[in-house]
Amino acid sequence: MMNKKISIVGVPCDYGQQRRGVDMGPSAIRYAGLQQRLTNLGYEVEDEGNIQVIEGDAAAQKDEKLLNLEEVIKVNTALAEKVFNVVKKDYIPLVLGGDHSIAIGTLAGLSMKYKNQGVIWFDAHADLNTPETTPSGNIHGMPLATSIGLGHQRLTSILHAEPKIKAENIVIIGGRSIDEGERELIKTRGIKIYTMHEIDRLGMTYVMEETLKYFKQLQIDGLHLSLDLDALDPLYTPGVGTPVAGGITYRESHLAMEMIQESGLMTSAEFVEVNPILDERNKTADVAVALIGSLFGETLV
Ligand SMILES: NC(=[NH2+])NCCC[C@H](N)C(=O)O
Ligand SMILES: [Mn+2]
Ligand SMILES: [Mn+2]
């Protein structure tokens, strides 16, 4: 029997990057009708409200390779604890960002329950930078590296010192802006990635079939979906801080959500990088809610 209880957790964090406005993402997604959409599907939905995002001591921050480190640690520690509480009471965590640095806390919290969790990462980027390789200093470019145990010790040791996921348990889908250091990690750590090239060439159906088959082979005990709205083409989701042309289409992304739902594997999800200031009439938040609908079982007939 599939779990029919969802806990919504908002994370109004914009400290993982430098464009203001992404902290309003959780509100924009809620206003787009999230809770009603899920209730209509027969879920019991609890809105846990937002994680408090506290400003750090600006004077103490001088690491240009880890911008706003103190804030990012604080918010992710609080988020990790919240997510752990949600899974403990057997609700499905649905985390709303905020910038993608919040995946550090989500995955830390999940790792308390799931010891062999799979992660499906929809993104134009690989988010596999470390303080050594980052071109920007933005921590939203680092959550996957952090979660496999690479980077600043205070980020990798949130809740516990162990890596939160195994590199081979990651599948990245939609990549088209990968930095040099990230490329290196993908190769040396055997991280699975379907870039836009493979999606064009093989089609989303095949890519998702392979991905889900792979997770079954790994015998994962939980599957987390982390969806950065910049995975989609900016045509559909213009309200993101780091748009990259040539992305996943509206229907391809829905198909992917529908196939994840059909697999019955998914145990948690997060939707990040919605920035209402950069958006057009809440279009990006509307797409996020529509994708969440498909992910949780909406069908066309
Ligand atoms: N979650 C995101 N949108 N990440 C964008 C990262 C961009 C670039 N790779 C960086 O490290 O700065
Ligand atoms: Mn991205
Ligand atoms: Mn991302």
XYZ file of C-alpha atoms and ligand atoms in Angstrom:
315
model
C 0.000 0.000 0.000
C 1.343 3.364 -0.948
C 1.797 5.943 1.779
C -1.002 8.510 1.445
C 0.272 11.060 3.948
C 2.338 14.080 2.882
C 4.077 16.739 4.953
C 4.866 20.004 3.185
C 8.011 21.752 4.437
C 8.844 25.220 3.090
C 12.435 26.460 3.084
C 12.596 30.178 2.226
C 16.360 30.159 1.776
C 18.223 32.276 -0.767
C 21.684 32.067 0.807
C 22.976 29.389 -1.570
C 23.183 31.851 -4.461
C 23.187 35.591 -5.154
C 19.888 36.480 -6.819
C 17.262 37.673 -4.377
C 13.714 36.351 -4.554
C 14.088 32.574 -4.429
C 13.233 32.790 -0.707
C 9.667 33.498 -1.866
C 9.509 30.189 -3.719
C 7.568 28.294 -1.020
C 4.833 30.969 -0.953
C 4.553 31.039 -4.734
C 4.189 27.248 -4.861
C 1.585 27.263 -2.090
C -0.378 30.052 -3.825
C -0.386 27.989 -7.008
C -2.767 25.603 -5.228
C -0.487 22.882 -3.934
C -2.419 21.623 -0.939
C -5.772 21.403 -2.742
C -4.141 19.549 -5.617
C -2.830 16.873 -3.272
C -6.003 16.674 -1.201
C -7.962 16.077 -4.418
C -5.767 13.037 -5.035
C -6.850 11.535 -1.735
C -3.821 12.424 0.362
C -3.837 13.522 3.941
C -1.739 16.703 3.754
C -0.071 18.463 6.617
C 1.610 21.820 6.026
C 4.468 22.133 8.485
C 5.038 25.775 7.540
C 8.491 27.170 6.864
C 11.903 26.455 8.313
C 13.258 29.598 9.932
C 16.068 31.159 7.943
C 18.322 33.168 10.226
C 20.799 35.774 9.081
C 24.381 35.124 10.193
C 27.088 37.526 11.202
C 28.071 39.178 7.931
C 31.428 40.310 9.296
C 32.384 36.721 10.131
C 31.888 35.615 6.542
C 34.891 35.912 4.372
C 35.152 32.683 2.446
C 34.520 33.585 -1.173
C 34.405 29.912 -2.068
C 31.577 29.242 0.405
C 29.275 32.246 0.375
C 26.925 32.623 3.367
C 28.259 29.412 4.894
C 26.909 30.131 8.380
C 23.354 30.719 7.160
C 23.433 27.664 4.920
C 24.608 25.466 7.805
C 21.900 26.810 10.113
C 18.999 26.389 7.741
C 20.098 22.939 6.614
C 20.572 21.696 10.157
C 17.032 22.800 11.037
C 15.682 21.306 7.815
C 17.467 17.983 8.375
C 15.895 17.669 11.812
C 12.461 18.524 10.442
C 12.721 16.006 7.586
C 13.834 13.305 10.016
C 10.781 14.050 12.174
C 8.508 13.812 9.143
C 9.828 10.409 8.053
C 9.732 9.172 11.649
C 5.985 9.759 11.784
C 5.697 8.036 8.400
C 4.713 11.022 6.264
C 6.228 11.654 2.819
C 8.355 14.828 3.013
C 7.595 17.310 0.237
C 10.185 20.071 0.562
C 9.741 23.424 -1.192
C 12.702 25.688 -1.930
C 14.404 27.962 -1.741
C 17.629 27.491 -3.619
C 19.125 24.048 -4.196
C 21.547 24.230 -1.251
C 18.617 22.976 0.851
C 19.050 19.491 -0.618
C 21.965 19.185 1.814
C 19.549 19.267 4.751
C 16.834 17.203 3.090
C 19.239 14.382 2.250
C 20.817 14.520 5.710
C 17.394 14.097 7.318
C 16.402 11.283 4.971
C 19.685 9.471 5.568
C 18.632 8.879 9.179
C 15.971 6.491 7.899
C 17.128 5.354 4.448
C 20.539 3.687 4.491
C 20.649 2.894 0.776
C 18.621 5.734 -0.701
C 18.540 6.536 -4.384
C 18.446 10.115 -5.615
C 17.015 11.243 -8.910
C 18.285 14.741 -9.650
C 16.526 16.741 -12.387
C 18.738 19.716 -13.159
C 20.483 21.667 -15.912
C 23.496 21.522 -13.569
C 25.249 18.702 -11.745
C 25.566 20.557 -8.418
C 28.752 18.577 -7.810
C 31.091 21.470 -7.082
C 33.277 21.713 -3.990
C 34.932 24.797 -2.489
C 37.977 23.828 -4.591
C 36.145 23.620 -7.924
C 33.314 26.166 -7.590
C 33.313 28.901 -10.242
C 30.918 31.052 -8.172
C 31.239 30.313 -4.464
C 27.499 29.571 -4.478
C 26.606 26.629 -2.277
C 23.547 25.794 -4.422
C 26.141 24.425 -6.877
C 27.451 21.991 -4.237
C 24.654 19.920 -2.631
C 25.340 16.634 -4.447
C 29.085 16.778 -3.756
C 28.330 17.623 -0.125
C 25.927 14.693 0.195
C 28.521 12.169 -0.984
C 30.894 13.568 1.640
C 32.965 16.108 -0.307
C 33.529 19.715 0.661
C 33.465 21.717 3.860
C 33.402 19.478 6.934
C 30.671 21.501 8.631
C 28.405 20.978 5.622
C 29.163 17.280 5.153
C 28.608 16.495 8.831
C 25.090 17.850 9.332
C 23.242 15.427 11.687
C 26.068 12.874 11.369
C 29.547 12.539 9.897
C 28.785 9.810 7.346
C 28.117 10.531 3.635
C 24.346 10.896 3.163
C 24.211 9.032 -0.151
C 26.463 6.817 -2.243
C 27.760 8.286 -5.504
C 26.484 5.271 -7.442
C 22.963 5.824 -6.068
C 22.635 9.143 -7.940
C 21.057 9.638 -11.357
C 21.209 13.155 -12.838
C 18.731 13.952 -15.623
C 18.710 17.026 -17.881
C 22.340 18.137 -17.455
C 23.615 20.720 -19.929
C 25.857 23.060 -17.952
C 28.534 20.986 -16.255
C 31.743 22.502 -14.870
C 35.196 20.968 -15.313
C 35.552 19.728 -11.733
C 32.067 18.216 -11.888
C 32.909 16.325 -15.063
C 35.901 14.868 -13.292
C 33.772 13.688 -10.343
C 31.155 12.172 -12.642
C 33.920 10.092 -14.241
C 35.920 9.118 -11.176
C 32.917 8.401 -8.925
C 30.825 6.665 -11.557
C 27.891 9.035 -11.201
C 25.127 8.237 -13.646
C 23.948 11.132 -15.806
C 21.540 11.470 -18.721
C 22.372 14.831 -20.278
C 20.121 16.590 -22.793
C 22.076 14.719 -25.453
C 20.836 11.347 -24.187
C 17.313 12.675 -23.699
C 17.262 13.912 -27.310
C 18.770 10.734 -28.589
C 16.991 8.062 -26.551
C 13.810 9.853 -25.532
C 12.523 10.488 -22.022
C 10.617 7.170 -21.904
C 13.784 5.131 -22.374
C 15.816 7.329 -20.017
C 13.248 6.892 -17.244
C 12.864 3.154 -17.838
C 16.623 2.713 -17.539
C 16.795 4.952 -14.467
C 14.045 3.124 -12.602
C 15.449 -0.276 -13.592
C 18.823 0.840 -12.264
C 17.345 1.832 -8.887
C 15.567 -1.527 -8.626
C 18.848 -3.334 -9.307
C 20.508 -1.322 -6.546
C 17.747 -2.445 -4.173
C 17.376 1.033 -2.776
C 15.308 1.402 0.401
C 14.033 4.881 -0.522
C 13.967 7.149 -3.563
C 14.296 10.905 -3.270
C 13.368 13.161 -6.174
C 15.177 16.496 -6.213
C 13.815 18.687 -8.983
C 15.485 21.981 -9.847
C 13.005 23.904 -12.010
C 15.914 24.935 -14.256
C 15.967 21.349 -15.555
C 13.087 22.401 -17.765
C 13.580 24.717 -20.705
C 13.342 28.375 -19.593
C 10.448 28.644 -22.045
C 8.320 26.782 -19.475
C 10.067 27.818 -16.246
C 11.542 31.310 -16.673
C 11.450 32.043 -12.946
C 14.803 30.505 -11.988
C 18.128 32.103 -11.056
C 20.389 30.167 -13.402
C 18.424 29.389 -16.587
C 20.094 27.370 -19.340
C 18.635 27.098 -22.851
C 17.855 23.750 -24.419
C 16.097 22.013 -21.554
C 13.454 19.385 -20.872
C 10.000 20.128 -22.288
C 6.757 20.463 -20.373
C 5.469 17.074 -21.470
C 8.801 15.269 -21.068
C 8.977 16.426 -17.466
C 5.410 15.308 -16.786
C 6.083 11.943 -18.375
C 9.073 11.527 -16.065
C 6.927 12.344 -12.999
C 4.216 9.919 -14.146
C 6.763 7.137 -14.590
C 8.236 7.748 -11.127
C 4.721 7.520 -9.697
C 4.047 4.270 -11.579
C 7.250 2.730 -10.234
C 5.992 3.045 -6.662
C 9.591 3.718 -5.533
C 9.421 7.375 -4.524
C 9.522 8.123 -0.789
C 10.296 11.882 -0.722
C 10.569 14.873 -3.050
C 11.754 18.459 -3.236
C 11.117 21.248 -5.725
C 13.640 24.078 -5.741
C 14.876 27.290 -7.361
C 11.455 28.870 -8.026
C 12.129 32.628 -7.977
C 8.896 34.676 -8.193
C 10.779 37.931 -8.872
C 12.212 36.477 -12.071
C 8.991 34.694 -12.998
C 6.166 35.640 -15.369
C 2.798 35.615 -13.570
C 3.758 32.705 -11.297
C 4.241 30.471 -14.348
C 7.156 28.559 -12.843
C 5.304 27.872 -9.585
C 2.286 26.694 -11.622
C 4.519 24.242 -13.471
C 5.992 23.052 -10.170
C 2.511 22.323 -8.800
C 1.454 20.586 -12.015
C 4.572 18.388 -11.844
C 3.873 17.601 -8.195
C 0.362 16.590 -9.273
C 1.734 14.097 -11.797
C 4.337 12.848 -9.344
C 1.632 12.021 -6.814
C -0.701 10.294 -9.220
C -2.735 12.727 -11.328
C -3.595 11.177 -14.664
C -4.976 12.672 -17.873
C -8.182 10.635 -17.874
N 21.172 24.665 -8.184
C 21.644 25.407 -9.163
N 20.846 26.117 -9.921
N 22.970 25.384 -9.348
C 23.638 26.171 -10.326
C 25.119 25.990 -10.220
C 25.858 26.772 -11.264
C 27.363 26.523 -11.269
N 27.652 25.169 -11.628
C 27.957 26.887 -9.908
O 28.532 26.080 -9.243
O 27.844 28.008 -9.488
Mn 20.207 23.988 -11.732
Mn 20.368 22.550 -8.887
